[in-house]
Every structure is written in C-alpha cells, then in structure tokens.
PDB file of C-alpha atoms in Angstrom:
ATOM      1  CA  GLY A   1     131.642  83.964 174.360  1.00 60.00           C
ATOM      2  CA  GLU A   2     128.322  82.835 173.385  1.00 74.00           C
ATOM      3  CA  ASN A   3     127.811  79.066 172.889  1.00 87.00           C
ATOM      4  CA  VAL A   4     124.634  77.162 171.846  1.00 94.00           C
ATOM      5  CA  GLU A   5     124.682  73.456 172.195  1.00 95.00           C
ATOM      6  CA  GLN A   6     121.957  71.470 170.307  1.00 97.00           C
ATOM      7  CA  HIS A   7     120.573  67.820 170.614  1.00 97.00           C
ATOM      8  CA  PRO A   8     120.171  65.506 169.073  1.00 97.00           C
ATOM      9  CA  SER A   9     122.232  65.771 166.071  1.00 96.00           C
ATOM     10  CA  THR A  10     120.092  63.490 164.142  1.00 97.00           C
ATOM     11  CA  LEU A  11     116.488  62.355 164.812  1.00 98.00           C
ATOM     12  CA  SER A  12     114.319  59.787 163.054  1.00 98.00           C
ATOM     13  CA  VAL A  13     110.812  59.592 163.675  1.00 98.00           C
ATOM     14  CA  GLN A  14     107.783  57.836 162.089  1.00 98.00           C
ATOM     15  CA  GLU A  15     105.310  60.080 160.392  1.00 98.00           C
ATOM     16  CA  GLY A  16     102.681  61.171 162.713  1.00 97.00           C
ATOM     17  CA  ASP A  17     105.061  60.982 165.681  1.00 98.00           C
ATOM     18  CA  SER A  18     106.303  63.973 167.574  1.00 98.00           C
ATOM     19  CA  ALA A  19     109.792  65.337 167.263  1.00 98.00           C
ATOM     20  CA  VAL A  20     111.541  67.399 169.983  1.00 98.00           C
ATOM     21  CA  ILE A  21     114.902  69.182 169.683  1.00 98.00           C
ATOM     22  CA  LYS A  22     116.675  70.972 172.583  1.00 98.00           C
ATOM     23  CA  CYS A  23     119.148  73.701 172.864  1.00 98.00           C
ATOM     24  CA  THR A  24     121.208  75.155 175.713  1.00 97.00           C
ATOM     25  CA  TYR A  25     122.893  78.419 175.660  1.00 95.00           C
ATOM     26  CA  SER A  26     125.563  80.328 177.807  1.00 92.00           C
ATOM     27  CA  ASP A  27     124.904  83.910 177.176  1.00 89.00           C
ATOM     28  CA  SER A  28     122.611  85.208 179.830  1.00 88.00           C
ATOM     29  CA  ALA A  29     121.951  88.292 177.821  1.00 88.00           C
ATOM     30  CA  SER A  30     120.226  86.429 175.143  1.00 90.00           C
ATOM     31  CA  ASN A  31     116.634  87.714 174.690  1.00 90.00           C
ATOM     32  CA  TYR A  32     115.623  86.212 171.179  1.00 92.00           C
ATOM     33  CA  PHE A  33     115.488  82.684 170.206  1.00 95.00           C
ATOM     34  CA  PRO A  34     114.689  81.654 166.641  1.00 95.00           C
ATOM     35  CA  TRP A  35     114.428  78.308 165.010  1.00 97.00           C
ATOM     36  CA  TYR A  36     115.432  77.979 161.316  1.00 96.00           C
ATOM     37  CA  LYS A  37     114.687  75.046 158.857  1.00 96.00           C
ATOM     38  CA  GLN A  38     117.063  74.293 156.161  1.00 94.00           C
ATOM     39  CA  GLU A  39     116.345  71.831 153.509  1.00 93.00           C
ATOM     40  CA  LEU A  40     119.126  70.335 151.399  1.00 88.00           C
ATOM     41  CA  GLY A  41     120.772  73.007 149.278  1.00 85.00           C
ATOM     42  CA  LYS A  42     118.403  75.774 150.246  1.00 89.00           C
ATOM     43  CA  ARG A  43     118.517  78.752 152.515  1.00 91.00           C
ATOM     44  CA  PRO A  44     117.730  78.651 156.179  1.00 92.00           C
ATOM     45  CA  GLN A  45     114.121  79.904 156.735  1.00 93.00           C
ATOM     46  CA  LEU A  46     112.733  80.919 159.959  1.00 94.00           C
ATOM     47  CA  ILE A  47     109.789  78.702 161.267  1.00 96.00           C
ATOM     48  CA  ILE A  48     109.240  80.056 164.793  1.00 96.00           C
ATOM     49  CA  ASP A  49     110.858  82.497 167.252  1.00 95.00           C
ATOM     50  CA  ILE A  50     110.218  83.359 170.829  1.00 94.00           C
ATOM     51  CA  ARG A  51     111.369  86.209 172.969  1.00 90.00           C
ATOM     52  CA  SER A  52     112.511  86.156 176.533  1.00 85.00           C
ATOM     53  CA  ASN A  53     109.284  87.490 178.026  1.00 84.00           C
ATOM     54  CA  VAL A  54     107.582  84.500 176.932  1.00 83.00           C
ATOM     55  CA  GLY A  55     107.703  80.816 178.062  1.00 91.00           C
ATOM     56  CA  GLU A  56     105.818  79.143 175.192  1.00 95.00           C
ATOM     57  CA  LYS A  57     104.711  79.985 171.631  1.00 95.00           C
ATOM     58  CA  LYS A  58     102.757  77.770 169.247  1.00 96.00           C
ATOM     59  CA  ASP A  59     102.154  77.892 165.736  1.00 94.00           C
ATOM     60  CA  GLN A  60      99.887  74.994 164.310  1.00 96.00           C
ATOM     61  CA  ARG A  61     102.068  71.873 164.656  1.00 97.00           C
ATOM     62  CA  ILE A  62     105.124  73.759 165.776  1.00 98.00           C
ATOM     63  CA  ALA A  63     105.908  75.109 169.347  1.00 98.00           C
ATOM     64  CA  VAL A  64     108.833  76.375 171.220  1.00 98.00           C
ATOM     65  CA  THR A  65     109.259  76.586 174.956  1.00 97.00           C
ATOM     66  CA  LEU A  66     111.961  78.562 176.769  1.00 96.00           C
ATOM     67  CA  ASN A  67     113.253  78.192 180.341  1.00 95.00           C
ATOM     68  CA  LYS A  68     115.522  81.316 180.849  1.00 92.00           C
ATOM     69  CA  THR A  69     116.484  80.301 184.309  1.00 92.00           C
ATOM     70  CA  ALA A  70     117.956  76.968 182.963  1.00 94.00           C
ATOM     71  CA  LYS A  71     119.069  78.549 179.766  1.00 94.00           C
ATOM     72  CA  HIS A  72     117.358  76.022 177.692  1.00 95.00           C
ATOM     73  CA  PHE A  73     114.675  76.024 174.866  1.00 97.00           C
ATOM     74  CA  SER A  74     113.142  73.386 172.697  1.00 98.00           C
ATOM     75  CA  LEU A  75     111.393  72.885 169.598  1.00 98.00           C
ATOM     76  CA  HIS A  76     108.284  70.631 169.394  1.00 98.00           C
ATOM     77  CA  ILE A  77     106.828  69.292 166.180  1.00 98.00           C
ATOM     78  CA  THR A  78     103.760  67.231 166.391  1.00 97.00           C
ATOM     79  CA  GLU A  79     102.076  65.055 163.825  1.00 98.00           C
ATOM     80  CA  THR A  80     105.189  65.006 161.826  1.00 98.00           C
ATOM     81  CA  GLN A  81     105.087  64.730 157.919  1.00 97.00           C
ATOM     82  CA  PRO A  82     107.766  63.619 155.456  1.00 96.00           C
ATOM     83  CA  GLU A  83     108.037  67.316 154.258  1.00 96.00           C
ATOM     84  CA  ASP A  84     109.318  68.170 157.832  1.00 97.00           C
ATOM     85  CA  SER A  85     112.485  66.308 157.080  1.00 97.00           C
ATOM     86  CA  ALA A  86     115.326  68.855 157.146  1.00 97.00           C
ATOM     87  CA  VAL A  87     118.052  70.395 159.070  1.00 96.00           C
ATOM     88  CA  TYR A  88     116.660  72.312 162.033  1.00 97.00           C
ATOM     89  CA  PHE A  89     118.949  75.159 163.712  1.00 96.00           C
ATOM     90  CA  CYS A  90     118.334  76.772 167.027  1.00 97.00           C
ATOM     91  CA  ALA A  91     119.739  80.113 167.515  1.00 94.00           C
ATOM     92  CA  THR A  92     120.112  82.795 170.277  1.00 93.00           C
ATOM     93  CA  TYR A  93     120.651  86.667 170.034  1.00 88.00           C
ATOM     94  CA  GLY A  94     122.582  88.477 172.718  1.00 80.00           C
ATOM     95  CA  ASN A  95     124.573  91.108 170.732  1.00 75.00           C
ATOM     96  CA  LYS A  96     125.090  88.632 167.760  1.00 79.00           C
ATOM     97  CA  LEU A  97     122.911  85.644 166.283  1.00 84.00           C
ATOM     98  CA  VAL A  98     124.620  82.595 167.350  1.00 89.00           C
ATOM     99  CA  PHE A  99     123.492  79.116 165.890  1.00 92.00           C
ATOM    100  CA  GLY A 100     123.580  75.756 167.092  1.00 94.00           C
ATOM    101  CA  ALA A 101     125.207  72.769 165.003  1.00 93.00           C
ATOM    102  CA  GLY A 102     121.873  71.611 163.747  1.00 95.00           C
ATOM    103  CA  THR A 103     119.600  68.563 163.883  1.00 97.00           C
ATOM    104  CA  ILE A 104     118.962  66.336 161.023  1.00 97.00           C
ATOM    105  CA  LEU A 105     115.330  65.325 161.221  1.00 98.00           C
ATOM    106  CA  ARG A 106     114.182  62.354 159.060  1.00 98.00           C
ATOM    107  CA  VAL A 107     110.405  61.668 159.091  1.00 98.00           C
ATOM    108  CA  LYS A 108     109.773  58.108 157.760  1.00 96.00           C
ATOM    109  CA  SER A 109     106.586  57.427 156.072  1.00 92.00           C
TER     110      SER A 109
ATOM    111  CA  GLY B   1     113.702  91.059 143.938  1.00 53.00           C
ATOM    112  CA  ALA B   2     111.511  89.236 146.397  1.00 76.00           C
ATOM    113  CA  GLY B   3     114.361  88.023 148.562  1.00 93.00           C
ATOM    114  CA  VAL B   4     117.922  88.081 149.338  1.00 96.00           C
ATOM    115  CA  SER B   5     120.041  87.306 146.418  1.00 97.00           C
ATOM    116  CA  GLN B   6     123.558  85.991 146.317  1.00 97.00           C
ATOM    117  CA  SER B   7     126.076  85.479 143.415  1.00 97.00           C
ATOM    118  CA  PRO B   8     127.542  83.404 142.148  1.00 98.00           C
ATOM    119  CA  ARG B   9     125.982  80.418 143.613  1.00 96.00           C
ATOM    120  CA  TYR B  10     129.025  78.341 143.029  1.00 97.00           C
ATOM    121  CA  LYS B  11     132.555  79.343 142.798  1.00 98.00           C
ATOM    122  CA  VAL B  12     135.836  77.183 142.425  1.00 98.00           C
ATOM    123  CA  ALA B  13     138.990  78.913 143.293  1.00 98.00           C
ATOM    124  CA  LYS B  14     142.444  77.797 143.147  1.00 98.00           C
ATOM    125  CA  ARG B  15     144.280  78.177 146.249  1.00 98.00           C
ATOM    126  CA  GLY B  16     145.807  81.544 146.476  1.00 98.00           C
ATOM    127  CA  GLN B  17     143.333  83.217 144.260  1.00 98.00           C
ATOM    128  CA  ASP B  18     141.201  86.207 145.469  1.00 98.00           C
ATOM    129  CA  VAL B  19     137.347  85.836 145.191  1.00 98.00           C
ATOM    130  CA  ALA B  20     134.448  88.253 145.689  1.00 98.00           C
ATOM    131  CA  LEU B  21     130.998  87.176 146.761  1.00 98.00           C
ATOM    132  CA  ARG B  22     128.001  89.554 146.352  1.00 98.00           C
ATOM    133  CA  CYS B  23     124.818  89.931 148.295  1.00 98.00           C
ATOM    134  CA  ASP B  24     121.824  91.874 147.248  1.00 98.00           C
ATOM    135  CA  PRO B  25     119.634  92.398 150.375  1.00 97.00           C
ATOM    136  CA  ILE B  26     115.938  92.907 150.417  1.00 95.00           C
ATOM    137  CA  SER B  27     115.245  96.540 149.292  1.00 94.00           C
ATOM    138  CA  GLY B  28     115.030  98.798 152.301  1.00 92.00           C
ATOM    139  CA  HIS B  29     116.627  96.341 154.953  1.00 93.00           C
ATOM    140  CA  VAL B  30     118.822  98.116 157.277  1.00 92.00           C
ATOM    141  CA  SER B  31     120.917  95.251 158.528  1.00 91.00           C
ATOM    142  CA  LEU B  32     123.030  92.873 156.566  1.00 93.00           C
ATOM    143  CA  PHE B  33     124.909  89.893 157.852  1.00 93.00           C
ATOM    144  CA  TRP B  34     127.495  87.346 156.590  1.00 97.00           C
ATOM    145  CA  TYR B  35     127.742  83.803 157.783  1.00 96.00           C
ATOM    146  CA  GLN B  36     129.991  81.179 157.036  1.00 97.00           C
ATOM    147  CA  GLN B  37     128.552  77.525 156.938  1.00 94.00           C
ATOM    148  CA  ALA B  38     130.902  74.513 156.805  1.00 93.00           C
ATOM    149  CA  LEU B  39     129.554  71.220 155.772  1.00 88.00           C
ATOM    150  CA  GLY B  40     127.296  69.665 158.439  1.00 85.00           C
ATOM    151  CA  GLN B  41     127.512  72.745 160.639  1.00 89.00           C
ATOM    152  CA  GLY B  42     125.533  75.670 161.714  1.00 90.00           C
ATOM    153  CA  PRO B  43     126.194  79.083 160.310  1.00 93.00           C
ATOM    154  CA  GLU B  44     129.100  80.891 161.975  1.00 94.00           C
ATOM    155  CA  PHE B  45     128.990  84.789 162.337  1.00 92.00           C
ATOM    156  CA  LEU B  46     131.239  86.599 160.147  1.00 96.00           C
ATOM    157  CA  THR B  47     130.174  90.306 160.177  1.00 95.00           C
ATOM    158  CA  TYR B  48     127.295  92.824 160.461  1.00 92.00           C
ATOM    159  CA  PHE B  49     126.300  95.984 158.697  1.00 94.00           C
ATOM    160  CA  GLN B  50     123.841  98.544 159.698  1.00 92.00           C
ATOM    161  CA  ASN B  51     123.272 100.587 156.568  1.00 95.00           C
ATOM    162  CA  GLU B  52     126.764 101.252 155.211  1.00 96.00           C
ATOM    163  CA  ALA B  53     128.413 100.940 158.756  1.00 96.00           C
ATOM    164  CA  GLN B  54     130.332  97.796 159.630  1.00 96.00           C
ATOM    165  CA  LEU B  55     129.441  97.521 163.254  1.00 92.00           C
ATOM    166  CA  ASP B  56     130.841  94.093 164.075  1.00 92.00           C
ATOM    167  CA  LYS B  57     133.560  92.183 162.180  1.00 94.00           C
ATOM    168  CA  SER B  58     134.585  89.997 165.074  1.00 92.00           C
ATOM    169  CA  GLY B  59     133.739  86.837 163.279  1.00 94.00           C
ATOM    170  CA  LEU B  60     136.069  87.183 160.240  1.00 96.00           C
ATOM    171  CA  PRO B  61     138.605  84.570 160.544  1.00 94.00           C
ATOM    172  CA  SER B  62     141.672  86.455 159.331  1.00 94.00           C
ATOM    173  CA  ASP B  63     142.765  89.669 157.896  1.00 96.00           C
ATOM    174  CA  ARG B  64     142.347  87.894 154.387  1.00 98.00           C
ATOM    175  CA  PHE B  65     138.589  88.466 154.806  1.00 98.00           C
ATOM    176  CA  PHE B  66     137.147  91.743 154.048  1.00 97.00           C
ATOM    177  CA  ALA B  67     133.467  92.956 153.604  1.00 98.00           C
ATOM    178  CA  GLU B  68     132.041  96.278 152.514  1.00 98.00           C
ATOM    179  CA  ARG B  69     128.541  97.748 151.919  1.00 98.00           C
ATOM    180  CA  PRO B  70     129.515 101.273 150.515  1.00 97.00           C
ATOM    181  CA  GLU B  71     125.981 102.504 149.785  1.00 95.00           C
ATOM    182  CA  GLY B  72     124.122 100.840 152.424  1.00 94.00           C
ATOM    183  CA  SER B  73     122.535  98.133 149.941  1.00 96.00           C
ATOM    184  CA  VAL B  74     124.711  95.654 148.035  1.00 98.00           C
ATOM    185  CA  SER B  75     127.315  94.005 150.077  1.00 98.00           C
ATOM    186  CA  THR B  76     130.677  92.220 148.984  1.00 98.00           C
ATOM    187  CA  LEU B  77     132.622  89.705 150.811  1.00 98.00           C
ATOM    188  CA  LYS B  78     136.153  89.535 149.568  1.00 98.00           C
ATOM    189  CA  ILE B  79     138.480  86.574 150.515  1.00 98.00           C
ATOM    190  CA  GLN B  80     142.182  87.074 149.383  1.00 98.00           C
ATOM    191  CA  ARG B  81     144.601  84.403 148.760  1.00 98.00           C
ATOM    192  CA  THR B  82     142.003  81.628 149.420  1.00 98.00           C
ATOM    193  CA  GLN B  83     142.977  78.535 151.340  1.00 97.00           C
ATOM    194  CA  GLN B  84     141.427  75.124 151.439  1.00 96.00           C
ATOM    195  CA  GLU B  85     139.874  75.777 154.824  1.00 96.00           C
ATOM    196  CA  ASP B  86     137.940  78.711 153.204  1.00 97.00           C
ATOM    197  CA  SER B  87     135.607  76.054 151.432  1.00 97.00           C
ATOM    198  CA  ALA B  88     132.268  76.518 152.687  1.00 97.00           C
ATOM    199  CA  VAL B  89     128.829  77.962 151.953  1.00 96.00           C
ATOM    200  CA  TYR B  90     128.657  81.782 152.516  1.00 98.00           C
ATOM    201  CA  LEU B  91     125.374  83.023 153.623  1.00 96.00           C
ATOM    202  CA  CYS B  92     124.117  86.564 153.453  1.00 96.00           C
ATOM    203  CA  ALA B  93     121.026  87.594 155.607  1.00 93.00           C
ATOM    204  CA  SER B  94     119.189  90.814 155.826  1.00 92.00           C
ATOM    205  CA  SER B  95     116.720  92.201 158.240  1.00 89.00           C
ATOM    206  CA  PRO B  96     114.466  95.323 158.167  1.00 87.00           C
ATOM    207  CA  LEU B  97     115.532  96.495 161.582  1.00 77.00           C
ATOM    208  CA  ARG B  98     118.538  97.331 163.541  1.00 72.00           C
ATOM    209  CA  GLY B  99     120.146  94.349 165.072  1.00 63.00           C
ATOM    210  CA  LEU B 100     119.395  90.671 165.018  1.00 61.00           C
ATOM    211  CA  ASP B 101     116.514  90.290 167.518  1.00 71.00           C
ATOM    212  CA  THR B 102     114.145  90.029 164.567  1.00 76.00           C
ATOM    213  CA  GLU B 103     113.690  87.799 161.650  1.00 83.00           C
ATOM    214  CA  ALA B 104     116.672  87.652 159.498  1.00 86.00           C
ATOM    215  CA  PHE B 105     116.119  86.662 155.837  1.00 92.00           C
ATOM    216  CA  PHE B 106     118.760  84.397 154.221  1.00 94.00           C
ATOM    217  CA  GLY B 107     119.955  84.167 150.729  1.00 95.00           C
ATOM    218  CA  GLN B 108     120.674  80.785 149.177  1.00 93.00           C
ATOM    219  CA  GLY B 109     124.362  81.282 149.679  1.00 96.00           C
ATOM    220  CA  THR B 110     127.772  80.866 147.711  1.00 97.00           C
ATOM    221  CA  ARG B 111     129.445  77.505 147.819  1.00 97.00           C
ATOM    222  CA  LEU B 112     133.020  78.109 147.657  1.00 98.00           C
ATOM    223  CA  THR B 113     135.342  75.372 146.855  1.00 98.00           C
ATOM    224  CA  VAL B 114     139.026  76.019 147.157  1.00 98.00           C
ATOM    225  CA  VAL B 115     141.166  73.549 145.243  1.00 97.00           C
TER     226      VAL B 115
END
C-alpha cells in the first residue's frame, strides 16, 4: 500500500535560518503532493502543494521541490520566523491522501 | 459557516460506550473525508464520501466504526463499544471537487478519550 516517510521528526533552527523537511513515497501513481501546517490544538492547514507535472513551486518564503523519478519531495522554508513553529505534514495523493508522520519545527529567537 | 465544523470538540467515553461524532463540511463541498490522528502521528485515512456515496471505507479499523452522510452534507462517524485504542483526534475534511487531488479543508477535530 501507499507509504510516506518524513524526515526529520524534529527540527530546531535559529530565527532567520532555513529549514528543510524531506519526504519519500512508495506509490508511483501519486500525482499530488500537499504540505500541511498544524499548530498545537488546531486544524491542519494547507501551506503549499505541487502536482506531478511540476518540479518546483515557490510561494514567498516557502518552496516545494519534487523528484518523481526518485519519489521524493521537500519543503523549504527560508528566513524562518518564530510563528513558523508548528508540526508540518507532507502528504501524497494516488487514490487517497496519505500523510507522513510529521516534523516538529521549532524556530528559536 | 466559513469552515468545516466538528462537534463535540472533546468527548470522554467509558470503555464499551457508543459515540457519535459530527462533521459539518463547507457548504457545497462534494467530497468529505474522515481521518484519525493519534498523538504525535500524522492523520490516518478512515473513509471518503462523494456526496452521499461512501466510495472508500478501507481505512476503518474495525466493524465497530461506521460513517454516514445520508443527504450529502453533514456526516456522522459512529464508534460502537469504544476501546482505549480508539482514543485519538478524529478529523473531518471537505473538498469542493471529487477526489483528494485538490485542497482539503480540515475541521478542528474531535478529541476522543476512552477511559
């Protein structure tokens, strides 16, 4: 079945530094790759997504890259701020949306 | 309302009790999904509706779990004879289109604690 592995499980960075979270997946039929941010006690919210016909997408300080051949995709956050602290989930869609286990990002000021 | 609404926000159930969790999706959204999120884990797929039709229930962990969406709007997730391992946050999400290859909007979840 579908499997999504996410690394690292926790990530601490200094304010202003960059953060990178990586995911690998197993379902070669996956064609949609969203990233969700979940703050403590709140709902997951989509922050960026990418489709299989695109290799990179950027939205202000957030970017996602996709390598379909290697079946991995990454989230890049530049110029991190304390409000970026949250849990980040990658996900893939083949015939259902499957989530990674999450990365706890802490931005230290 | 403006977003996906779930009720109750918190539910404490005694082991063996039946519970019903409600989801009000965004008005007009075709697709509705239920996920189970254990502490420190990512959401795990439970089931998917397109309008009133339950198209995928492969993630339901046992026959104690049942979901319905009779009029293609509000959905209820029912858990019979709850057990401690059912303790988790149950998330509902809706999407305006068919399938999940588009943004899914999540509710705030129902935190179920079975004691």
